[in-house]
């Protein structure tokens, strides 16, 4: 069993969530909070891994120059715009 001191402000907020019926107990509020932190940490770990792959690609010169990327994007989006010159 975990016991946590939340402080007056958070304790009051948790109690309000229970009192309004949003959650059935303080434990439910805390479980939901921990679950949300776990989700966020998982997303951050995935983002960190993606960034590290990008850095490794850049270090190994497996990247395209900005002009090439922007040129390809311009070409792609110009193809999407209807020709109104007729």
Coordinates of C-alpha atoms in Angstrom, one line a residue:
X1 CA 0.0 0.0 0.0
X2 CA 1.3 3.4 -1.0
X3 CA 0.7 6.4 1.2
X4 CA 1.2 9.8 -0.3
X5 CA 1.1 13.4 1.1
X6 CA -0.5 15.5 -1.6
X7 CA -0.5 18.8 0.1
X8 CA -3.6 20.9 0.8
X9 CA -4.3 22.1 -2.7
X10 CA -4.1 18.7 -4.4
X11 CA -5.9 16.9 -1.5
X12 CA -8.7 19.4 -1.8
X13 CA -8.9 18.9 -5.6
X14 CA -8.9 15.1 -5.2
X15 CA -11.7 15.3 -2.6
X16 CA -13.7 17.6 -5.0
X17 CA -13.4 15.0 -7.7
X18 CA -14.8 12.3 -5.4
X19 CA -17.5 14.6 -3.9
X20 CA -18.8 15.5 -7.3
X21 CA -19.0 11.9 -8.3
X22 CA -16.4 12.1 -11.0
X23 CA -14.5 9.4 -9.2
X24 CA -15.7 6.9 -6.7
X25 CA -12.7 7.2 -4.3
X26 CA -9.4 8.9 -3.8
X27 CA -7.7 5.7 -4.8
X28 CA -9.5 5.9 -8.2
X29 CA -8.2 9.4 -8.7
X30 CA -4.7 8.5 -7.9
X31 CA -4.7 5.3 -10.1
X32 CA -5.9 7.4 -13.0
X33 CA -3.2 10.0 -12.3
X34 CA -0.5 7.3 -12.2
X35 CA -1.9 5.8 -15.4
X36 CA -1.8 9.2 -17.2
X37 CA 1.8 9.7 -16.1
X38 CA 2.7 6.2 -17.3
X39 CA 1.1 7.0 -20.7
X40 CA 3.0 10.3 -20.9
X41 CA 6.3 8.6 -20.0
X42 CA 5.7 5.9 -22.7
X43 CA 5.1 8.6 -25.3
X44 CA 8.2 10.6 -24.2
X45 CA 10.3 7.4 -24.5
X46 CA 9.0 6.8 -28.0
X47 CA 9.7 10.4 -28.9
X48 CA 13.2 10.2 -27.5
X49 CA 13.9 7.0 -29.5
X50 CA 12.7 8.8 -32.7
X51 CA 14.9 11.8 -32.0
X52 CA 17.9 9.5 -31.4
X53 CA 17.3 7.7 -34.7
X54 CA 17.1 11.1 -36.4
X55 CA 20.4 12.2 -34.8
X56 CA 22.0 8.9 -35.8
X57 CA 20.8 9.3 -39.4
X58 CA 22.1 12.9 -39.5
X59 CA 25.5 11.8 -38.1
X60 CA 25.6 9.0 -40.8
X61 CA 24.7 11.5 -43.5
X62 CA 21.4 9.7 -44.2
X63 CA 19.4 12.9 -44.6
X64 CA 18.2 15.1 -47.3
X65 CA 19.0 18.8 -47.6
X66 CA 16.4 21.4 -46.7
X67 CA 16.2 22.6 -50.3
X68 CA 15.5 19.1 -51.5
X69 CA 12.8 18.6 -48.9
X70 CA 11.1 21.9 -49.5
X71 CA 11.3 21.5 -53.3
X72 CA 9.6 18.1 -53.0
X73 CA 6.9 19.6 -50.8
X74 CA 6.3 22.5 -53.1
X75 CA 6.0 20.1 -56.0
X76 CA 3.6 17.9 -54.1
X77 CA 1.3 20.7 -53.0
X78 CA 1.4 22.5 -56.3
X79 CA 0.1 19.3 -57.9
X80 CA -2.9 19.4 -55.5
X81 CA -3.9 23.0 -56.5
X82 CA -6.3 23.0 -59.4
X83 CA -5.1 24.8 -62.6
X84 CA -7.3 27.9 -62.9
X85 CA -5.5 29.5 -65.9
X86 CA -7.8 27.9 -68.5

